[in-house]
PDB file of C-alpha atoms in Angstrom:
ATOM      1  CA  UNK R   1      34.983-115.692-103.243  1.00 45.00           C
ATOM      2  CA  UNK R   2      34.206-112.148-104.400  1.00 48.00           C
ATOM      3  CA  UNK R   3      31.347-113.174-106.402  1.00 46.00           C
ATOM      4  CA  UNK R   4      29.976-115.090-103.103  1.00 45.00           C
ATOM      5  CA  UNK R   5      30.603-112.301-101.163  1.00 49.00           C
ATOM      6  CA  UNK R   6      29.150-109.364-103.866  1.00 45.00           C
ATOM      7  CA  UNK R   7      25.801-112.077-104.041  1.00 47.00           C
ATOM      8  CA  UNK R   8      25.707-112.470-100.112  1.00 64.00           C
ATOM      9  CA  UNK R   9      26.480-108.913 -98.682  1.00 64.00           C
ATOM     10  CA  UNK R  10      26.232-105.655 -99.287  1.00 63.00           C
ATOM     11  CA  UNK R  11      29.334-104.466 -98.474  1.00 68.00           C
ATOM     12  CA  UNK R  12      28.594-100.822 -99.451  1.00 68.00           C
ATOM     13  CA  UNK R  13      25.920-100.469 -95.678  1.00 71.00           C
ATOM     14  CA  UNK R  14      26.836-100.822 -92.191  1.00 73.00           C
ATOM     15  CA  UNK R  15      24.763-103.709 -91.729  1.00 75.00           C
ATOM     16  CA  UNK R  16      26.103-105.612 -94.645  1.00 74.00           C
ATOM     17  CA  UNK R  17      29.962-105.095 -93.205  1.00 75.00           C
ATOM     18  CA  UNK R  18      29.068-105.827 -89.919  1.00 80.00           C
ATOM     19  CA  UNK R  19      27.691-109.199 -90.218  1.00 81.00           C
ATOM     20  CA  UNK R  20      30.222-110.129 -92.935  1.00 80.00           C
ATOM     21  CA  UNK R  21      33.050-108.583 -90.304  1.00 81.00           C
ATOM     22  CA  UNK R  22      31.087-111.458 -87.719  1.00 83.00           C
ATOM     23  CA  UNK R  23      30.830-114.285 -90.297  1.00 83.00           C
ATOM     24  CA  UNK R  24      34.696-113.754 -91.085  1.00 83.00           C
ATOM     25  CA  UNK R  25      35.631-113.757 -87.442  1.00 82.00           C
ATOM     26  CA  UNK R  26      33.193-116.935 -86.659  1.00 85.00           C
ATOM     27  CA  UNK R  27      34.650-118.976 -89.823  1.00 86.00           C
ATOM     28  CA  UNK R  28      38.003-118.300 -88.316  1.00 83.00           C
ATOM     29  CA  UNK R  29      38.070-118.906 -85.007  1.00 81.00           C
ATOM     30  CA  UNK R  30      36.232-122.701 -86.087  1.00 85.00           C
ATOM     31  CA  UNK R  31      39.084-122.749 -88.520  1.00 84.00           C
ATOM     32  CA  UNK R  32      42.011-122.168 -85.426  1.00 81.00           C
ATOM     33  CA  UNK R  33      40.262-124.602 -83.361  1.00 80.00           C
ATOM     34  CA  UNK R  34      40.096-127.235 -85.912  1.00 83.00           C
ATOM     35  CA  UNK R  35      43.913-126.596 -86.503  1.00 79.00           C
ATOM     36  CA  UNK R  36      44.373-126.641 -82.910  1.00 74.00           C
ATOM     37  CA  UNK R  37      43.029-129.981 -82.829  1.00 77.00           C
ATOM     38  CA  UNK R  38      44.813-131.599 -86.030  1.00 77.00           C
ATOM     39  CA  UNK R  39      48.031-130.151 -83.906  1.00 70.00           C
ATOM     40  CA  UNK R  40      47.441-131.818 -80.841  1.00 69.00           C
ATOM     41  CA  UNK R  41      46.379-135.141 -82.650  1.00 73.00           C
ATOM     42  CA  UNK R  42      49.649-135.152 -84.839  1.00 66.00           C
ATOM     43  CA  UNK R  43      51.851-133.965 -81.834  1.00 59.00           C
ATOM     44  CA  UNK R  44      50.507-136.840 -79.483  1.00 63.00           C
ATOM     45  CA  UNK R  45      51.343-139.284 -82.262  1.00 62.00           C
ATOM     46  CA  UNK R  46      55.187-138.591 -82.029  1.00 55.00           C
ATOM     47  CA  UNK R  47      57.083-140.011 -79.458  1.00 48.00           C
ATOM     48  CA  UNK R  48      60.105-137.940 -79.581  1.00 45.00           C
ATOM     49  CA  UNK R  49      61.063-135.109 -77.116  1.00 50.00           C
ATOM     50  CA  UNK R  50      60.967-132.780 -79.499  1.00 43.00           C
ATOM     51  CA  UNK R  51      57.334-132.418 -78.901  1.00 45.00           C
ATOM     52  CA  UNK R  52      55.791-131.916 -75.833  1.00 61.00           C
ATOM     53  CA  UNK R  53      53.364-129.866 -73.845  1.00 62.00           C
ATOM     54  CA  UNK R  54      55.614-126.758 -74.395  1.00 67.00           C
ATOM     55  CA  UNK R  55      55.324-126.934 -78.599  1.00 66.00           C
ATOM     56  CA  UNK R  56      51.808-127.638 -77.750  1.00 66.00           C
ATOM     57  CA  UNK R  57      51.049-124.605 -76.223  1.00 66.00           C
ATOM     58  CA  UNK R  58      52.890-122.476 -78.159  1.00 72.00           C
ATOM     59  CA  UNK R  59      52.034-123.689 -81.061  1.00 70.00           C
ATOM     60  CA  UNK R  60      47.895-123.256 -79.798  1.00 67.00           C
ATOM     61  CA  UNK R  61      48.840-119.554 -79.494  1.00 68.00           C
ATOM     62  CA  UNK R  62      50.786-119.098 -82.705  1.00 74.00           C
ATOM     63  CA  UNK R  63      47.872-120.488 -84.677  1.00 77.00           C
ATOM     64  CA  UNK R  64      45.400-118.176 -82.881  1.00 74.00           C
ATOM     65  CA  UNK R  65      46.926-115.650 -83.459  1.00 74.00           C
ATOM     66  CA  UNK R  66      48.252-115.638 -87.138  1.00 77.00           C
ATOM     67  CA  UNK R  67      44.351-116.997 -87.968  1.00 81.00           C
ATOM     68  CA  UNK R  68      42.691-113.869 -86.557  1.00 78.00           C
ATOM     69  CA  UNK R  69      45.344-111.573 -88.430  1.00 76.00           C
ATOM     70  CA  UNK R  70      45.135-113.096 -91.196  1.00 81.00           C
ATOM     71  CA  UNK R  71      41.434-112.718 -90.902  1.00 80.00           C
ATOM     72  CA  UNK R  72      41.544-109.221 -90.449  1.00 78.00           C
ATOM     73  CA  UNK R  73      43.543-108.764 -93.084  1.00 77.00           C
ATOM     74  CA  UNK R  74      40.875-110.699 -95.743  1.00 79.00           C
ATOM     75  CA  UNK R  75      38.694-108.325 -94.412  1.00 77.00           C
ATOM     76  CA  UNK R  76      39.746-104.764 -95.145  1.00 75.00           C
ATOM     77  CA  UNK R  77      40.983-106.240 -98.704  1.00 75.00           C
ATOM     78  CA  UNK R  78      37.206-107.656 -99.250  1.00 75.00           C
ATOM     79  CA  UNK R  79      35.131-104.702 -97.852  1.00 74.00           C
ATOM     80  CA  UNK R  80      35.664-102.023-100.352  1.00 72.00           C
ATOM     81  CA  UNK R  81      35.810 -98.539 -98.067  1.00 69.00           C
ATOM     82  CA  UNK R  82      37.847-100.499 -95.899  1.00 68.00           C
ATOM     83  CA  UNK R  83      40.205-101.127 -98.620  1.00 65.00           C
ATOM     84  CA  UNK R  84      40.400 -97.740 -99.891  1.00 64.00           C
ATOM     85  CA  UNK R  85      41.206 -96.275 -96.369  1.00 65.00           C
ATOM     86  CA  UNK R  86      43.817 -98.509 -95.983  1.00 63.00           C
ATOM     87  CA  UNK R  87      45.324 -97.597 -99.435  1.00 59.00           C
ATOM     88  CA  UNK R  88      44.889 -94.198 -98.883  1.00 59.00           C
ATOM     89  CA  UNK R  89      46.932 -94.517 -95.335  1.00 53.00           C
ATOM     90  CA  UNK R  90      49.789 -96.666 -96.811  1.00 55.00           C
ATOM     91  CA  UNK R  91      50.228 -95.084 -99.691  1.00 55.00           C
ATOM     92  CA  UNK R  92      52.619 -92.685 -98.191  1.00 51.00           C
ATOM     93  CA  UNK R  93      53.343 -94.704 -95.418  1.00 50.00           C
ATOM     94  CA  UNK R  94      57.150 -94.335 -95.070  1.00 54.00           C
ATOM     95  CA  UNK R  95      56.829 -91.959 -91.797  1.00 54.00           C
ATOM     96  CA  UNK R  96      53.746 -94.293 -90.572  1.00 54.00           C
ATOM     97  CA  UNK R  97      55.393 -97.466 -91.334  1.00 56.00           C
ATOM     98  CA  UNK R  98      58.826 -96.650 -89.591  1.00 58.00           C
ATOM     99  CA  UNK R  99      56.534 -95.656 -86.734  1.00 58.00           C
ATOM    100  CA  UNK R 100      54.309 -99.209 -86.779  1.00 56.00           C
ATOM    101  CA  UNK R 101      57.960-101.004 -87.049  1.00 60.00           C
ATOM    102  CA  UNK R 102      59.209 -99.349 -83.883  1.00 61.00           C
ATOM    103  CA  UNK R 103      55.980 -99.691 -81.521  1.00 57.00           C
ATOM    104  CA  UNK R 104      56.211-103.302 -83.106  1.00 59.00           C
ATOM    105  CA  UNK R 105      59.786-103.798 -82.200  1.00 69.00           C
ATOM    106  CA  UNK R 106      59.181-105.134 -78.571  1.00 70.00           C
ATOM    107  CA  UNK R 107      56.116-106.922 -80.162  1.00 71.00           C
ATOM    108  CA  UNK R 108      58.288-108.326 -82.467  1.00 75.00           C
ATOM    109  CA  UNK R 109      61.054-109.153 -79.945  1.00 81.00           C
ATOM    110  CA  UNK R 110      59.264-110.946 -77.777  1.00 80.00           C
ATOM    111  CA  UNK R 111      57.543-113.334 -80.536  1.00 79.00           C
ATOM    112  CA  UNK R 112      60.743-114.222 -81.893  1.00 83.00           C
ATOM    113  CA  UNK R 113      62.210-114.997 -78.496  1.00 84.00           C
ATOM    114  CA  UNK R 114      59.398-117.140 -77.831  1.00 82.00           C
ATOM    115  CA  UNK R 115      59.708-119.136 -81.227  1.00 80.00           C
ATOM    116  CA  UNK R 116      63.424-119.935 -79.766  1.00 83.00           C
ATOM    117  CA  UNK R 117      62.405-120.897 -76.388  1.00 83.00           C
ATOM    118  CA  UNK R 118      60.696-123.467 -77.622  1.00 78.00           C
ATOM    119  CA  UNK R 119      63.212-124.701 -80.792  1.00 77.00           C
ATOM    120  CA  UNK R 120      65.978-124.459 -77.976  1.00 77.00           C
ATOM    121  CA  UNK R 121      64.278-125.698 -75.028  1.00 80.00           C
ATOM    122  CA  UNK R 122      66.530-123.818 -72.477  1.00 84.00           C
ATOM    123  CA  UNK R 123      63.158-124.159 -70.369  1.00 85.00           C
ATOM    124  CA  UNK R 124      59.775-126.198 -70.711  1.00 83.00           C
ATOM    125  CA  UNK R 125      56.491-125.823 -69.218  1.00 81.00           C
ATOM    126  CA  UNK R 126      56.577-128.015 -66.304  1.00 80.00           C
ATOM    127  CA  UNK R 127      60.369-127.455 -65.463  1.00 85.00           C
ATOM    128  CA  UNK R 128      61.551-125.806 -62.181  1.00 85.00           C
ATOM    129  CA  UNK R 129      63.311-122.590 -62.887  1.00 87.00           C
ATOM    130  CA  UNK R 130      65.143-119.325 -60.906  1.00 87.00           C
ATOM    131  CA  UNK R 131      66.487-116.480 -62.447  1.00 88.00           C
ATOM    132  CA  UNK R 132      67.284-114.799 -59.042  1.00 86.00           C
ATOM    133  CA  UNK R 133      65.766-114.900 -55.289  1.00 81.00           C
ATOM    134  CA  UNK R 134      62.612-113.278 -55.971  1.00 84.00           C
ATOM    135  CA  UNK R 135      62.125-114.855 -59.440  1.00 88.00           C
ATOM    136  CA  UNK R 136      61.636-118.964 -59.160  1.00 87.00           C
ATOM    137  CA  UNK R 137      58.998-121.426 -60.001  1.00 87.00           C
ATOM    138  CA  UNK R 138      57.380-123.835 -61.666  1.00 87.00           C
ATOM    139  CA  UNK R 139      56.826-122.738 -65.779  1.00 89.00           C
ATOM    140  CA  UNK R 140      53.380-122.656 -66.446  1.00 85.00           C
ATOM    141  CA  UNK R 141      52.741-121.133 -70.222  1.00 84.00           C
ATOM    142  CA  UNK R 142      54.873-119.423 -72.882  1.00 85.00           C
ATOM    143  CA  UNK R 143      53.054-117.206 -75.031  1.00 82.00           C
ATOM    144  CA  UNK R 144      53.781-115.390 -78.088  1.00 80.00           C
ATOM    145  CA  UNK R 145      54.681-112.344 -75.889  1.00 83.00           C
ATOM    146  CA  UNK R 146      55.722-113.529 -72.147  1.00 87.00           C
ATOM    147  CA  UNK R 147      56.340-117.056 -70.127  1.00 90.00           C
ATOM    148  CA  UNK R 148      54.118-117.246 -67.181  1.00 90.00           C
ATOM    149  CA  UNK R 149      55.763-118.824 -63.792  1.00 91.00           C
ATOM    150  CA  UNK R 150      53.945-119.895 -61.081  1.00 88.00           C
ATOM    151  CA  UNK R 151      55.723-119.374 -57.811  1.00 85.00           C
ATOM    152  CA  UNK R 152      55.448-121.338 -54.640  1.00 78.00           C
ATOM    153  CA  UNK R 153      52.955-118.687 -53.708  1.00 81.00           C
ATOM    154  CA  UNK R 154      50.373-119.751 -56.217  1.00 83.00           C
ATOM    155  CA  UNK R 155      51.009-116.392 -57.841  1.00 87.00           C
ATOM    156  CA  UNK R 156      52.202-116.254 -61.387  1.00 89.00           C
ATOM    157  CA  UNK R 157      55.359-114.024 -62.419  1.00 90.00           C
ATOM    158  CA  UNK R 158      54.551-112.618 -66.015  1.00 90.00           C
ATOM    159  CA  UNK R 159      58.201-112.052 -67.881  1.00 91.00           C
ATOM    160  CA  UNK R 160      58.539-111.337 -71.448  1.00 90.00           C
ATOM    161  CA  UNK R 161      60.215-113.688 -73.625  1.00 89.00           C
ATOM    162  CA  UNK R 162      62.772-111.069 -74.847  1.00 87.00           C
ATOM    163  CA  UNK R 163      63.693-111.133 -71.191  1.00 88.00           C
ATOM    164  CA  UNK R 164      63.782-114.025 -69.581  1.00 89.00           C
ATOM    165  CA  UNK R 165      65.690-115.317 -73.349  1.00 84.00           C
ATOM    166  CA  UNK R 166      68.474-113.038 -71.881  1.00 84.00           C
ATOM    167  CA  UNK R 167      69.111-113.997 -68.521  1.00 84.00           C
ATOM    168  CA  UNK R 168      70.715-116.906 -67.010  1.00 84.00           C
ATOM    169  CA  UNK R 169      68.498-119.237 -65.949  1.00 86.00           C
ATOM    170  CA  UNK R 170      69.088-122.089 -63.511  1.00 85.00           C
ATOM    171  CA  UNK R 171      67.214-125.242 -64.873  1.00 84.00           C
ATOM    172  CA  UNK R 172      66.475-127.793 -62.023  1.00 76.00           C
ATOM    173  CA  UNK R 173      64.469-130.585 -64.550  1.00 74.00           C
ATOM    174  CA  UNK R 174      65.963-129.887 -67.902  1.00 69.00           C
ATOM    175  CA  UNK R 175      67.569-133.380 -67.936  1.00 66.00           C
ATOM    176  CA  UNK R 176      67.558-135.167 -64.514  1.00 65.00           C
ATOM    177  CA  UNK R 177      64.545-134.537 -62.077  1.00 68.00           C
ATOM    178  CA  UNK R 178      67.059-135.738 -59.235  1.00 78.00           C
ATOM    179  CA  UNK R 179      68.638-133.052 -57.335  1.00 81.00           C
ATOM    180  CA  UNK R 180      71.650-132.544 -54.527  1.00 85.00           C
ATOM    181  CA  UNK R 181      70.460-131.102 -51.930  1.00 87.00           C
ATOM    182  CA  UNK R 182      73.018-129.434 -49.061  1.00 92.00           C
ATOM    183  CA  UNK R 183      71.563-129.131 -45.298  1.00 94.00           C
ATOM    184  CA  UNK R 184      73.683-127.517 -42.908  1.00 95.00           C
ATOM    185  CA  UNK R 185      73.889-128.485 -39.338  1.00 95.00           C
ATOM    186  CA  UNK R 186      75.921-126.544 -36.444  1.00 94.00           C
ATOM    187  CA  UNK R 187      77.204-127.837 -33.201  1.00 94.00           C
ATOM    188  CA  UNK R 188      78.575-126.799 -30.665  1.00 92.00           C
ATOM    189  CA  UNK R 189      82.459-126.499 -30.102  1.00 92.00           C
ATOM    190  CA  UNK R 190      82.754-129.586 -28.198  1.00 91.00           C
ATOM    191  CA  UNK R 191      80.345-131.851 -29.719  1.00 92.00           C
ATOM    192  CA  UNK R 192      81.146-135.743 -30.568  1.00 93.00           C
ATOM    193  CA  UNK R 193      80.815-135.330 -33.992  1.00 94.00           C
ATOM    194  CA  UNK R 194      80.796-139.085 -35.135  1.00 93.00           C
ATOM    195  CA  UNK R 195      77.535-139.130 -32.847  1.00 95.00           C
ATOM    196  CA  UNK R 196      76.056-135.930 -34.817  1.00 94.00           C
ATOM    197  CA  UNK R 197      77.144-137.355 -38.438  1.00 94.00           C
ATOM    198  CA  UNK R 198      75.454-141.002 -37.444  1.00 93.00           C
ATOM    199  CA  UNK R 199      72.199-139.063 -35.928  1.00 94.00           C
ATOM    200  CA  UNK R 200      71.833-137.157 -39.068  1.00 94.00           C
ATOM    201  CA  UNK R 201      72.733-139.644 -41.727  1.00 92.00           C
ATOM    202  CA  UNK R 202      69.780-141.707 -39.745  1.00 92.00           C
ATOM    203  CA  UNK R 203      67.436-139.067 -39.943  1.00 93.00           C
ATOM    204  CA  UNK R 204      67.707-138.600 -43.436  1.00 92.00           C
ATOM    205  CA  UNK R 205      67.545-141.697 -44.570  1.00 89.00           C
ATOM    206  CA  UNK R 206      64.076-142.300 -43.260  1.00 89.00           C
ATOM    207  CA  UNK R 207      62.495-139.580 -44.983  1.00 90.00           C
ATOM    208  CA  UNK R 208      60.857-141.133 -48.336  1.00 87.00           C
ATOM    209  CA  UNK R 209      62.325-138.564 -50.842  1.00 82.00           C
ATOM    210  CA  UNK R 210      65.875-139.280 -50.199  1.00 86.00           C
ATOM    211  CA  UNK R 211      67.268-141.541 -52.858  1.00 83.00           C
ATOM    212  CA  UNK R 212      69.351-144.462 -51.794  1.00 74.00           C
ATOM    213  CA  UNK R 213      70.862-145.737 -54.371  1.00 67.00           C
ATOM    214  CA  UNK R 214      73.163-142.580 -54.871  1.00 57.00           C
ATOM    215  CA  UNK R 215      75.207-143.560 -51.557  1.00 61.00           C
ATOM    216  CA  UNK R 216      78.515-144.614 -51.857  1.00 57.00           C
ATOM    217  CA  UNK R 217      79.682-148.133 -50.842  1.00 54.00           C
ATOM    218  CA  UNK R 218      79.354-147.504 -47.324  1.00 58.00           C
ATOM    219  CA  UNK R 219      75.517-147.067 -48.087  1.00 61.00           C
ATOM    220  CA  UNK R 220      75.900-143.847 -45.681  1.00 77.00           C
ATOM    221  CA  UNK R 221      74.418-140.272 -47.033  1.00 87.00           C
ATOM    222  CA  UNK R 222      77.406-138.027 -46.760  1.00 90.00           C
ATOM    223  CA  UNK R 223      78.035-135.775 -44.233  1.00 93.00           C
ATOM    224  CA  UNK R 224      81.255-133.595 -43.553  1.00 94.00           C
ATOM    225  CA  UNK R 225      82.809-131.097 -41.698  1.00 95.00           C
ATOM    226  CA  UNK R 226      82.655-127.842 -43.616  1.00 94.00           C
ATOM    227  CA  UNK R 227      84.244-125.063 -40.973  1.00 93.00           C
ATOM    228  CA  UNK R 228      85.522-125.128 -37.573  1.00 93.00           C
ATOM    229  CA  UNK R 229      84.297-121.603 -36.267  1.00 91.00           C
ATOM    230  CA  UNK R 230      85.721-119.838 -32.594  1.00 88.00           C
ATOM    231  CA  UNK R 231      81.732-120.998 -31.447  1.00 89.00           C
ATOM    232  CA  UNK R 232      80.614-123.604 -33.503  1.00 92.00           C
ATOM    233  CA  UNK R 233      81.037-126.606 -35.840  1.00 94.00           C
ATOM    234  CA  UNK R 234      79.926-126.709 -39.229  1.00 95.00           C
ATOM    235  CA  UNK R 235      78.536-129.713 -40.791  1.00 95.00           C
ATOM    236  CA  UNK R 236      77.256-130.150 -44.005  1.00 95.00           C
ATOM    237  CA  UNK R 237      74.821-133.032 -45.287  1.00 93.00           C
ATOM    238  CA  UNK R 238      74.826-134.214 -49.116  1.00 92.00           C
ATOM    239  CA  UNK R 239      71.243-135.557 -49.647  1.00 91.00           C
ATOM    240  CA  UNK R 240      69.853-136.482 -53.170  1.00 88.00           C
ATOM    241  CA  UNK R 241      66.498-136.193 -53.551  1.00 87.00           C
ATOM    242  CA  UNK R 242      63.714-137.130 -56.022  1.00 83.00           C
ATOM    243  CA  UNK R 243      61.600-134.782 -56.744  1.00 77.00           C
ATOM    244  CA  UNK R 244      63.402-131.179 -56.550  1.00 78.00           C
ATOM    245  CA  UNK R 245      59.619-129.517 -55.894  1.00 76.00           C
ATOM    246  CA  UNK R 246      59.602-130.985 -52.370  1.00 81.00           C
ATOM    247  CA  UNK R 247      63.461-129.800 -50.972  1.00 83.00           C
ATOM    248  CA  UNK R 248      61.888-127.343 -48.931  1.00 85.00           C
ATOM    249  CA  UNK R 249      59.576-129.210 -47.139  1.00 88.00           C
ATOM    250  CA  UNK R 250      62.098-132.044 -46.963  1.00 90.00           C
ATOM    251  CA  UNK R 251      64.937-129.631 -45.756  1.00 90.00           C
ATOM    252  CA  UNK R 252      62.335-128.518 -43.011  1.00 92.00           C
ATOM    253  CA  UNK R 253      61.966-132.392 -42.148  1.00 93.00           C
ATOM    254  CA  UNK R 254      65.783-133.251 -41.939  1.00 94.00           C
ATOM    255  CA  UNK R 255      66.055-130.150 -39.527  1.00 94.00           C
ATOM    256  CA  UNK R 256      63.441-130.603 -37.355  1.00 94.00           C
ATOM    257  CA  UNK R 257      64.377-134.584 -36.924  1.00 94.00           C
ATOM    258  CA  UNK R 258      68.300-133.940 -36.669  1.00 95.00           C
ATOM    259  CA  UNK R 259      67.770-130.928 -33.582  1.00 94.00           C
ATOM    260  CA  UNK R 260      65.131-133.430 -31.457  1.00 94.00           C
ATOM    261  CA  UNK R 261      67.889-136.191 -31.567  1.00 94.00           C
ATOM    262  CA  UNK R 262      70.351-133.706 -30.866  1.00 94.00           C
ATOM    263  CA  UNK R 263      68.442-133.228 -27.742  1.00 93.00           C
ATOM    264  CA  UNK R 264      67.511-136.236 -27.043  1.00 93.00           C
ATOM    265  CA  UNK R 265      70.901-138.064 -26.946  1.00 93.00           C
ATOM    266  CA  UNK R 266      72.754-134.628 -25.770  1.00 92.00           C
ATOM    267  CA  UNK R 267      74.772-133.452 -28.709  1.00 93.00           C
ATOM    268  CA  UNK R 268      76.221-130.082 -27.620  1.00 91.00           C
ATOM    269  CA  UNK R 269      74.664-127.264 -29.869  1.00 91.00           C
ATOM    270  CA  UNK R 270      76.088-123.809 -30.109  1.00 88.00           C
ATOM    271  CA  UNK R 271      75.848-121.311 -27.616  1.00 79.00           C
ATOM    272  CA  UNK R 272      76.591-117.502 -28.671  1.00 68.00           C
ATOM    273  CA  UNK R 273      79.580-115.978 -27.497  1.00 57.00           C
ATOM    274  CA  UNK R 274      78.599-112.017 -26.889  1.00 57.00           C
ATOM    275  CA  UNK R 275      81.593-109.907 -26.290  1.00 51.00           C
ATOM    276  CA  UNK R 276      80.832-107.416 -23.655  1.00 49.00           C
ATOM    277  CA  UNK R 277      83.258-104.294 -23.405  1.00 54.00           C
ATOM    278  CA  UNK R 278      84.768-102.593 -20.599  1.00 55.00           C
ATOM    279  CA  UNK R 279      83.923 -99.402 -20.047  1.00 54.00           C
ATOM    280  CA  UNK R 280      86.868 -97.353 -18.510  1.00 53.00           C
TER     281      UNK R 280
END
């Protein structure tokens, strides 16, 4: 190699480092996208869990990345005033090198997080997840340094792995895609209830994401009375669904179905009591 390089370049001009700097970087980016490639080939051969698109992706940014530093690295040992520099710098590098291991540390953090994201799997790419109210979505990418998270906004929610490796996570398709889903109904104080229970256990089961064959022997979804409030009657309806993406839209359904029936076959809703007070 150094007899290649001394016949090839002249590493001692600008000129010569430059396009020997370009011919380095060129050789290994080809070099990460061939490995790339062999990855994806041998990963697709396996039919075990253990590899899927999440070890795929990560795995495309690991090599990337270790590739180009080690690239960079080749090159200040092979270009001579390069070299020397970086001798010179390290040679009494214990201040400088405590200071590159602390601005590192986060670096360093995060990539290590990220390694056992994927070993672990608390989370994949493609899974549903919500760390709070504001923070929920659909996993799009994890990086070396963050996971990305798509939100039912189509905007993505950038977190760094040595955060989101910390908090609790709630996990809606880490083993079962099927999810319970409660929709709460109120009536009003003297409402036939059997009539409101039948009406919504109807309604639901029409809709095409409800799963049926999680019903009891009765083959009824179930529905019960959670509260009996001074105004209003609480019901509660315990609908499994398919797909866990679509509860919204199928919570909107159920609600909009269930209060035209209510009106339709005169199910007494809830009026508001307002307390007025006497003024002396």
């Amino acid at each position: 190699m150094d007899k290649i390089t001394s016949y090839q370049f002249d590493l001692n001009s600008p000129l010569g480092i430059i396009t020997y700097v370009a011919v380095v970087f060129f050789i290994a980016w080809l070099f990460s996208r061939l490995i790339r490639y062999l990855i994806l080939l041998i990963i697709k051969s396996k039919k075990s869990d253990r590899f899927g698109r999440t070890s795929i992706q990560f795995l495309r940014n690991s090599v990337t990345f270790f590739v180009g530093l080690f690239a960079l690295v080749f090159i200040i040992i092979n270009i001579p005033s390069l070299r020397s520099k970086a001798t010179l710098i390290f040679s009494g590098a214990g201040i400088i090198a405590a200071i590159i291991g602390f601005a590192a540390q986060a670096a360093l953090s995060n990539l290590i997080a990220g390694a056992f994201i994927v070993i672990f799997k608390p989370f994949r790419v493609g899974d549903y997840i919500k760390l709070d109210d504001t923070r929920v979505g659909i996993v799009e990418d994890i990086t070396l340094r963050h996971t990305v998270i798509n939100n039912f906004e189509n905007k993505r929610l950038i977190i760094p792995n040595s955060v989101i490796s910390t908090d609790s996570i709630l996990n809606h398709t880490i083993q079962d895609s099927h999810i319970l889903s409660f929709n709460n109904f109120k009536l009003g104080i003297r409402a036939d209830i059997d009539l409101a229970r039948k009406i919504i256990q109807e309604e639901a089961f029409k809709l095409p994401n409800v799963i049926k064959e999680n019903l009891d022997d009765s083959n009824e979804i179930d529905v019960r009375v959670i509260d009996v409030h001074p105004n209003h009657i609480h019901l509660r309806a315990y609908v499994w669904l398919v797909e866990p993406f679509k509860e919204f839209k199928t919570k909107c359904k159920l609600k909009e179905k269930v209060h035209k029936r209510f009106l339709k076959e005169g199910v007494d809703l809830p009026i508001p009591i307002n307390k007025v007070e006497r003024i002396e």
